[in-house]
C-alpha cells in the first residue's frame, strides 16, 4: 500500500530533520518592515517560496498566467525554487535539513507526521494568529465550515499549515464516497442476451457466460471475465465485499451507525466475500494477472476491450468514455442484503502550505496566502485559468457574472491541461461555489450523478472515518502497527482468493491480527473518532 510506504519513508526523513536542523543559515527574505499591508504594494518586494509542479508545467512558475496576474494584483514578486513532483519531497527535506529555509513552502505535500515534527523542532510556525488578524478570505471558509477548523487544528490546539480543500458533493453524495466503481461490459451482456446482474450468484453466471460464450465473437476464448489490481485503491475489487455485510475499503476501516470503529478485515462478512472471490477464481473467472499487474498493464488490456468486469474510479481512464461499459449497480449477497461501503476519502490535504520560522515578513506572507482563498482564485489554482492567448484554456470567464465556465476539452485530457496551467497549493472550493463562482468539471459532474443514482440509495453507514489529526505519539504507534498489520492482511487477502483456504485459516489469522496489535490500533482509532465528534 502506498500509504504504508509513505509512513515508512517519513521515519527515515525524520532522522534527517533532527540531525541537520539549524535555523541560522537561512535563505529567507530580509525584513521589509511592512505593516498594515494592502495590495497592490506601492513598491514591489520579493518573497522566496519553494514549490512543486508537474513536469508538464513551465519550469519557472512565474510563466503561469495565474501567478502573473497575482503578481500584478499584489505587487509581490515571488522567487520560486521549483522542483517537479518526483524529486520534490527529497529536495524539500534536504533544504530543511541543511537549514536553507525559504520564506514558505507552497504545495508543501507534508504528512501529519512531518507537520508535527517540523512544528515541534520550530522549523515552521503556528499560523492561528495570522489567520485571525490577516486572512479574511480563509476565515470566511472556516466560518462556513467549522469542521475544517477542527480537522486542521493539531492536538496541541494550533494550526500549522494552510490546507487544500476541494468539495465535490457532500455526505453520502460526495465524489469520494466510493472509489472503486465496478464497470461491466454491457455490449457483451447484450450480445449474449443477459440482463444486468442483481445478485452475487447472477454475477457469477454472467462471468461464466463471458468466459465460455465468446461474446467478442472472434472464435477464441480470449475474454477476461473479471480483472482488478488487488490492494490498489480504486482498482481493488473491494466493492463486491459490500454484498456480504459491512464490506471493505482500502484502509479496512468503517464506522457503525452507533459510532463504533470496526476493522473490516476481521469480520465474518469479509471472510464470506473472500470465499466468494475464491470461487470465482476457481472457475477461472478472474484475471491471473490481477495479483501482480501494474497500472499500465491493466490499462492496456482495458483499452483492448478484453474485460467483462473491472474496477476503477472513472472508466474513461481504462476503457474510454464510450457506451461499451456501464456502472454495475450494487449486488444482493447470499442473505439478500445490499450494502455500499463508503471509502474514507475527503477532499482535504492539511499540509499544503507552511510558513518557515525564518520568515521575517509574516503579515505580508499571510495576506498574500489569503489571496489564494478568494473563491475565484481558488478555483483557478485548482484547475487552471481563462484568457490565455498562448495555449488552450480550461475556462472562459463570463464577464457579466464573473463565473468561470468550463470549456469543451476537444480531446485534450483534463488532467494534462490542468497540470500545465493550474498552480495547486492552498485553496478552498466549497460546494456552494458551483453554479456561482464556477461550473463543475464535467467529469466530476458525471461521476457525482452516477454516485447519487446508483450508489447512495444503498449506503448504510451514516459516517465515514474522518481525517482525524492524531498526535505525534499516536501517529508513531499507528504507523508502527499498520506497517505489519496491513501488509499481513493484504497478503492474506490475495493468497486466499487464489488458494481458497480462508475458512480453515481464519482462526489462526484472527490470532495473528491480535498479535500484531489490532486491539491497540482500534483503541487509538476509536479515541480519535470520539474526539472528532465530541
Ligand atoms: Ca473471444
XYZ file of C-alpha atoms and ligand atoms in Angstrom:
535
model
C 0.000 0.000 0.000
C 1.193 3.455 -0.913
C 0.239 4.754 2.476
C 2.425 2.331 4.357
C 5.386 3.034 2.145
C 4.841 6.734 2.787
C 4.762 6.263 6.533
C 7.992 4.281 6.465
C 9.763 6.925 4.426
C 8.704 9.525 6.961
C 10.617 7.721 9.673
C 13.748 7.852 7.567
C 13.211 11.511 6.804
C 12.537 12.498 10.379
C 16.008 11.371 11.424
C 17.370 13.725 8.823
C 15.302 16.613 10.117
C 16.597 16.299 13.633
C 20.182 15.782 12.522
C 20.528 18.786 10.290
C 18.240 21.487 11.542
C 19.886 24.834 12.054
C 17.842 27.969 11.735
C 20.686 30.472 11.486
C 21.833 29.891 7.918
C 18.642 30.679 6.068
C 17.899 31.967 2.621
C 14.697 33.739 3.614
C 13.932 37.314 2.565
C 15.096 40.294 4.620
C 12.645 42.174 6.805
C 10.848 44.798 4.696
C 9.246 46.329 7.778
C 5.812 46.381 6.150
C 2.754 46.974 8.377
C -0.940 47.411 7.575
C -0.271 45.845 4.203
C -2.756 46.487 1.387
C -2.429 45.257 -2.182
C -1.025 46.276 -4.585
C 2.054 47.355 -2.638
C 3.388 50.778 -3.571
C 6.849 49.320 -4.065
C 7.494 45.798 -5.280
C 9.112 43.356 -2.838
C 10.225 39.761 -3.239
C 9.346 36.708 -1.182
C 11.114 33.379 -1.563
C 8.941 30.273 -1.801
C 9.625 26.662 -2.585
C 7.080 24.851 -4.776
C 6.486 21.602 -6.633
C 4.886 21.331 -10.018
C 4.151 18.920 -12.831
C 6.894 18.144 -15.362
C 4.357 19.338 -17.968
C 4.241 22.829 -16.428
C 6.685 25.689 -17.176
C 9.985 25.470 -15.280
C 9.527 28.955 -13.875
C 6.127 29.086 -12.130
C 6.024 32.831 -12.871
C 5.433 31.899 -16.515
C 1.987 30.688 -15.471
C -0.731 33.221 -16.154
C -2.236 32.708 -12.683
C 0.977 33.826 -10.954
C 1.489 36.676 -13.424
C -1.927 38.044 -12.530
C -1.286 37.547 -8.818
C 1.976 39.500 -9.028
C 0.156 42.321 -10.771
C -2.606 42.291 -8.176
C -0.280 42.292 -5.135
C 2.971 43.793 -6.451
C 4.733 40.974 -4.614
C 7.280 39.147 -6.716
C 7.784 35.519 -5.777
C 11.186 33.986 -6.297
C 10.373 30.309 -6.696
C 12.552 27.319 -6.067
C 10.662 24.824 -8.197
C 11.001 21.043 -8.232
C 8.985 18.558 -10.241
C 6.712 16.166 -8.338
C 9.097 13.203 -8.481
C 12.084 14.923 -6.870
C 10.266 17.446 -4.677
C 9.998 15.565 -1.369
C 13.681 14.708 -1.363
C 14.792 18.271 -2.270
C 12.411 19.756 0.282
C 13.754 17.536 3.040
C 17.358 18.290 2.104
C 16.683 22.021 2.201
C 15.077 21.681 5.618
C 17.915 19.515 6.896
C 20.560 21.962 5.689
C 18.740 24.964 7.180
C 18.402 26.597 3.736
C 14.887 27.702 4.512
C 12.733 29.771 2.159
C 10.011 32.076 3.488
C 7.371 29.452 2.909
C 6.669 26.210 1.076
C 3.808 26.293 -1.392
C 2.257 22.911 -2.323
C 4.317 21.501 0.529
C 2.962 17.935 0.451
C 3.644 17.374 4.153
C 2.099 14.454 6.015
C 0.667 14.920 9.512
C 3.741 13.291 10.964
C 6.091 15.643 9.109
C 3.979 18.681 10.009
C 4.071 17.867 13.708
C 7.788 17.111 13.597
C 8.570 20.431 11.880
C 6.337 22.222 14.358
C 7.994 20.519 17.327
C 11.518 21.495 16.243
C 10.448 25.038 15.371
C 11.111 24.843 11.608
C 7.570 26.004 10.820
C 5.406 28.393 12.802
C 1.828 28.147 14.072
C -0.454 30.288 11.916
C -3.616 30.619 14.046
C -2.927 34.281 14.932
C -2.083 35.177 11.339
C -5.414 33.707 10.227
C -7.299 35.760 12.812
C -5.516 39.017 12.025
C -4.740 38.992 8.323
C -6.752 36.372 6.449
C -10.413 37.335 5.891
C -10.887 35.032 2.882
C -9.626 31.966 4.702
C -11.526 32.907 7.851
C -14.730 33.034 5.850
C -14.130 29.447 4.703
C -13.598 28.293 8.298
C -16.706 30.132 9.457
C -18.806 28.476 6.767
C -17.309 25.061 7.546
C -16.276 24.836 11.216
C -15.429 21.149 10.684
C -12.364 22.161 8.670
C -11.076 24.257 11.557
C -11.421 21.142 13.686
C -9.694 18.974 11.107
C -6.705 21.286 10.561
C -6.110 22.002 14.242
C -3.346 19.846 15.709
C -3.962 18.051 19.024
C -1.946 20.832 20.766
C -4.580 23.366 19.663
C -2.519 25.093 16.953
C -2.855 25.288 13.188
C 0.477 24.714 11.446
C -0.414 24.677 7.769
C -2.807 26.047 5.176
C -4.982 23.336 3.655
C -6.229 22.377 0.223
C -9.991 21.882 0.324
C -11.945 20.613 -2.651
C -15.600 19.784 -2.131
C -17.392 17.789 -4.792
C -20.707 16.761 -3.262
C -21.132 16.255 0.452
C -22.035 13.449 2.861
C -23.054 10.259 1.083
C -23.182 12.168 -2.195
C -19.501 13.100 -2.013
C -17.419 12.080 -5.023
C -15.128 10.229 -2.583
C -17.933 8.048 -1.189
C -16.901 5.056 -3.319
C -13.539 4.977 -5.049
C -13.705 1.543 -6.710
C -16.579 1.697 -9.176
C -17.364 -1.624 -10.946
C -17.593 -1.229 -14.737
C -19.348 -4.009 -16.651
C -19.251 -4.749 -20.378
C -22.849 -4.064 -21.420
C -22.070 -4.777 -25.062
C -21.269 -8.359 -24.089
C -24.356 -8.612 -21.885
C -26.492 -7.565 -24.836
C -24.720 -9.846 -27.288
C -25.362 -12.864 -25.034
C -28.927 -11.814 -24.183
C -28.086 -11.399 -20.488
C -29.528 -8.937 -18.010
C -27.533 -6.709 -15.681
C -26.762 -8.971 -12.665
C -28.625 -8.159 -9.457
C -27.093 -10.717 -7.091
C -23.655 -12.191 -6.499
C -24.919 -15.514 -7.900
C -26.184 -13.812 -11.071
C -22.823 -12.104 -11.476
C -21.100 -15.472 -11.285
C -23.336 -16.792 -14.080
C -22.689 -13.706 -16.198
C -18.913 -14.087 -15.768
C -19.135 -17.770 -16.755
C -21.039 -16.742 -19.886
C -18.377 -14.133 -20.675
C -15.738 -16.833 -20.377
C -17.426 -19.575 -22.357
C -19.700 -17.955 -24.955
C -17.245 -15.863 -26.967
C -19.022 -12.503 -26.580
C -16.418 -10.698 -28.702
C -17.158 -13.167 -31.472
C -13.622 -13.995 -32.612
C -13.888 -17.739 -32.065
C -11.276 -17.683 -29.312
C -11.688 -17.837 -25.526
C -9.629 -14.648 -25.072
C -12.121 -12.748 -22.896
C -11.099 -11.832 -19.332
C -14.376 -12.167 -17.367
C -13.143 -10.050 -14.429
C -9.979 -8.107 -13.675
C -8.703 -5.869 -10.895
C -5.455 -4.921 -9.171
C -5.548 -6.395 -5.691
C -4.892 -3.956 -2.796
C -4.631 -0.998 -5.165
C -7.204 1.618 -4.125
C -9.867 2.133 -6.766
C -8.666 -0.842 -8.843
C -9.272 -3.288 -5.989
C -12.494 -5.373 -6.001
C -13.482 -4.096 -2.511
C -16.834 -3.041 -3.960
C -18.000 -6.673 -4.096
C -17.411 -7.125 -0.342
C -20.416 -4.887 0.402
C -22.769 -7.728 -0.566
C -21.556 -9.694 2.469
C -22.042 -7.264 5.352
C -20.049 -4.201 6.341
C -17.823 -4.622 3.273
C -14.311 -3.327 2.814
C -12.314 -0.321 1.670
C -8.609 0.428 1.187
C -7.884 1.205 4.857
C -10.196 -1.565 6.127
C -11.947 0.922 8.408
C -15.676 1.601 8.755
C -17.857 3.128 11.448
C -21.164 1.608 12.536
C -24.168 3.877 12.976
C -23.742 3.737 16.742
C -20.237 5.167 16.409
C -18.088 2.071 16.740
C -14.913 1.884 14.665
C -14.629 -1.523 13.000
C -11.712 -3.228 11.267
C -13.396 -4.733 8.193
C -10.793 -7.417 7.572
C -11.614 -9.197 10.839
C -15.349 -9.565 10.167
C -17.337 -12.696 9.285
C -18.723 -10.961 6.168
C -15.205 -10.220 4.968
C -14.419 -13.910 5.161
C -17.578 -14.726 3.148
C -16.602 -12.189 0.479
C -13.154 -13.752 0.155
C -14.811 -17.170 -0.189
C -16.988 -15.850 -2.999
C -13.996 -14.395 -4.822
C -12.064 -17.617 -4.412
C -14.982 -19.491 -6.002
C -14.782 -17.124 -8.953
C -11.056 -17.701 -9.130
C -11.508 -21.469 -9.081
C -13.896 -21.186 -12.033
C -11.201 -19.314 -13.967
C -13.208 -16.070 -13.962
C -10.509 -13.808 -12.510
C -7.588 -12.430 -14.476
C -4.451 -14.363 -13.498
C -2.562 -11.022 -13.564
C -4.955 -9.401 -11.053
C -2.495 -10.192 -8.251
C 0.643 -8.702 -9.732
C -0.108 -6.373 -12.641
C 0.851 -2.702 -12.692
C -1.479 0.075 -13.758
C -0.175 0.288 -17.338
C -0.770 -3.407 -17.969
C -4.264 -3.016 -16.524
C -4.984 -0.095 -18.853
C -3.564 -1.861 -21.927
C -5.963 -4.807 -21.572
C -8.797 -2.394 -20.838
C -8.074 -0.384 -23.980
C -8.099 -3.638 -25.939
C -11.643 -4.287 -24.665
C -10.819 -7.608 -23.011
C -12.637 -7.148 -19.686
C -16.127 -8.271 -18.763
C -15.970 -6.502 -15.395
C -13.234 -4.339 -13.894
C -12.790 -1.705 -11.188
C -11.577 1.884 -11.232
C -12.522 5.473 -10.297
C -13.581 6.532 -13.807
C -13.900 4.237 -16.847
C -12.522 7.000 -19.103
C -9.031 6.171 -17.795
C -9.204 2.459 -18.661
C -11.715 1.657 -21.381
C -12.557 5.154 -22.595
C -15.625 7.351 -22.445
C -17.852 5.123 -24.602
C -21.030 3.089 -24.125
C -19.357 -0.318 -24.047
C -19.078 -0.252 -20.271
C -21.599 0.856 -17.706
C -21.577 1.126 -13.935
C -22.775 -2.140 -12.344
C -25.244 -1.465 -9.501
C -24.520 -2.996 -6.070
C -25.450 -6.673 -5.793
C -27.552 -8.525 -3.235
C -25.471 -11.122 -1.407
C -26.487 -14.604 -0.213
C -28.733 -13.142 2.521
C -30.409 -10.762 0.088
C -28.683 -7.805 1.676
C -27.350 -4.917 -0.450
C -24.777 -2.542 1.006
C -22.427 0.005 -0.498
C -19.391 0.508 1.733
C -18.083 4.055 1.858
C -14.457 4.948 1.218
C -12.793 7.123 3.866
C -11.975 9.873 1.405
C -12.238 13.652 1.721
C -11.083 16.500 -0.469
C -8.752 17.765 2.245
C -4.972 17.997 2.424
C -3.832 19.590 5.664
C -0.199 20.255 4.824
C -0.437 22.320 1.610
C 1.495 25.394 2.670
C 3.692 26.174 5.637
C 5.470 29.326 6.784
C 9.037 28.815 7.948
C 10.287 30.288 11.198
C 12.948 32.101 9.142
C 10.228 34.270 7.583
C 10.561 37.932 8.670
C 7.513 39.241 6.794
C 4.641 37.401 8.401
C 1.840 39.890 7.776
C 2.795 40.247 4.115
C 3.085 36.479 3.652
C -0.239 35.788 5.395
C -2.042 38.404 3.317
C -0.535 37.020 0.121
C -1.618 33.476 1.059
C -5.086 34.768 1.901
C -5.497 35.833 -1.736
C -5.381 32.144 -2.624
C -8.586 31.525 -0.662
C -10.591 34.090 -2.606
C -13.227 31.858 -4.291
C -12.456 32.551 -7.964
C -8.716 32.434 -7.279
C -9.127 29.075 -5.511
C -10.964 27.636 -8.491
C -8.185 28.721 -10.855
C -5.406 27.480 -8.571
C -7.041 24.075 -8.632
C -7.973 23.646 -12.292
C -6.400 26.349 -14.446
C -7.454 29.653 -15.849
C -9.074 31.700 -18.645
C -7.921 34.202 -21.238
C -4.548 32.644 -22.036
C -3.753 33.637 -25.611
C -0.807 31.240 -25.891
C -2.481 27.931 -25.033
C -5.763 26.111 -24.536
C -7.863 27.349 -21.624
C -9.815 25.257 -19.166
C -12.252 28.119 -18.519
C -13.871 31.080 -20.110
C -14.818 33.989 -17.881
C -18.396 35.204 -18.057
C -17.730 38.931 -17.822
C -21.271 39.745 -16.684
C -21.486 37.328 -13.747
C -17.794 36.721 -13.092
C -18.445 32.987 -13.309
C -15.760 30.661 -14.650
C -17.240 28.258 -17.198
C -15.537 25.026 -18.159
C -14.788 24.966 -21.890
C -15.061 21.824 -24.010
C -11.738 19.965 -23.925
C -11.847 18.931 -27.597
C -9.983 15.706 -26.932
C -7.353 17.075 -24.518
C -7.008 15.002 -21.348
C -8.339 17.139 -18.477
C -5.506 16.161 -16.136
C -2.868 17.206 -18.674
C -4.377 20.633 -19.266
C -4.874 21.191 -15.544
C -1.274 20.298 -14.746
C 0.098 22.765 -17.308
C -1.935 25.728 -16.163
C -3.081 25.282 -12.552
C -0.833 26.024 -9.568
C -2.232 23.785 -6.826
C -1.263 24.934 -3.369
C -3.605 26.084 -0.638
C -7.158 26.774 -1.750
C -10.755 26.078 -0.841
C -13.578 25.160 -3.188
C -16.894 24.814 -1.383
C -19.999 23.144 -2.798
C -21.918 26.403 -2.955
C -19.398 27.826 -5.454
C -20.758 25.572 -8.201
C -23.178 27.467 -10.379
C -21.993 30.783 -8.920
C -18.217 31.048 -8.987
C -17.624 28.181 -11.404
C -19.298 25.387 -13.297
C -18.482 21.890 -12.110
C -15.829 19.982 -14.066
C -17.816 17.781 -16.482
C -16.026 14.554 -15.466
C -16.867 15.187 -11.802
C -20.497 16.141 -12.554
C -20.960 12.873 -14.462
C -19.443 10.758 -11.676
C -21.455 12.538 -8.976
C -24.633 11.836 -10.887
C -23.807 8.109 -11.038
C -22.931 8.126 -7.338
C -26.247 9.659 -6.408
C -28.419 7.445 -8.597
C -26.683 4.085 -8.275
C -24.715 4.043 -5.020
C -26.185 6.444 -2.464
C -29.541 4.608 -2.062
C -27.628 1.554 -0.786
C -25.118 3.213 1.545
C -25.975 2.065 5.062
C -23.252 3.864 7.008
C -24.126 7.396 8.161
C -20.492 8.371 8.679
C -17.086 7.689 7.234
C -13.945 7.595 9.328
C -12.853 11.255 9.012
C -9.324 12.593 8.553
C -8.614 12.789 12.280
C -5.498 14.796 13.234
C -3.623 12.451 15.560
C -0.823 13.438 17.903
C 2.799 12.620 17.176
C 2.757 9.749 19.672
C -0.451 8.328 18.248
C 0.885 8.587 14.703
C 4.068 6.774 15.693
C 2.123 3.975 17.315
C -0.401 3.694 14.475
C 2.222 3.536 11.759
C 4.277 1.032 13.699
C 1.256 -1.277 13.962
C -0.012 -0.601 10.426
C 3.255 -1.475 8.730
C 2.945 -5.131 9.768
C -0.812 -5.383 10.196
C -1.755 -4.037 6.777
C 0.886 -5.938 4.872
C -0.250 -9.167 6.564
C -3.935 -8.528 5.889
C -3.352 -7.577 2.276
C -1.083 -10.538 1.657
C -3.631 -12.995 3.091
C -6.423 -11.356 1.130
C -4.635 -12.067 -2.158
C -3.456 -15.539 -1.093
C -6.912 -16.700 -0.034
C -8.604 -15.663 -3.260
C -6.149 -17.879 -5.092
C -5.816 -20.837 -2.698
C -9.331 -20.893 -1.234
C -8.140 -21.591 2.316
C -9.819 -18.689 4.111
C -12.212 -20.852 6.162
C -9.576 -23.174 7.589
C -7.003 -20.449 8.237
C -9.420 -17.903 9.703
C -8.923 -18.614 13.463
C -5.149 -18.539 13.086
C -5.462 -15.294 11.080
C -7.553 -13.609 13.801
C -4.966 -14.610 16.395
C -2.197 -13.111 14.270
C -4.133 -9.811 13.898
C -4.308 -9.661 17.669
C -0.598 -10.373 17.994
C 0.163 -7.562 15.506
C -1.653 -5.040 17.692
C -5.144 -4.810 16.203
C -6.770 -4.079 19.563
C -4.447 -1.177 20.326
C -4.896 0.126 16.770
C -8.684 0.078 17.214
C -8.359 1.834 20.570
C -6.369 4.735 19.051
C -8.662 4.998 16.030
C -11.751 4.922 18.255
C -10.468 7.629 20.580
C -9.574 9.795 17.569
C -13.075 9.327 16.226
C -14.700 10.132 19.559
C -12.538 13.234 19.921
C -13.643 14.440 16.488
C -17.365 14.014 17.155
C -17.499 15.138 20.782
Ca -13.451 -14.440 -27.859
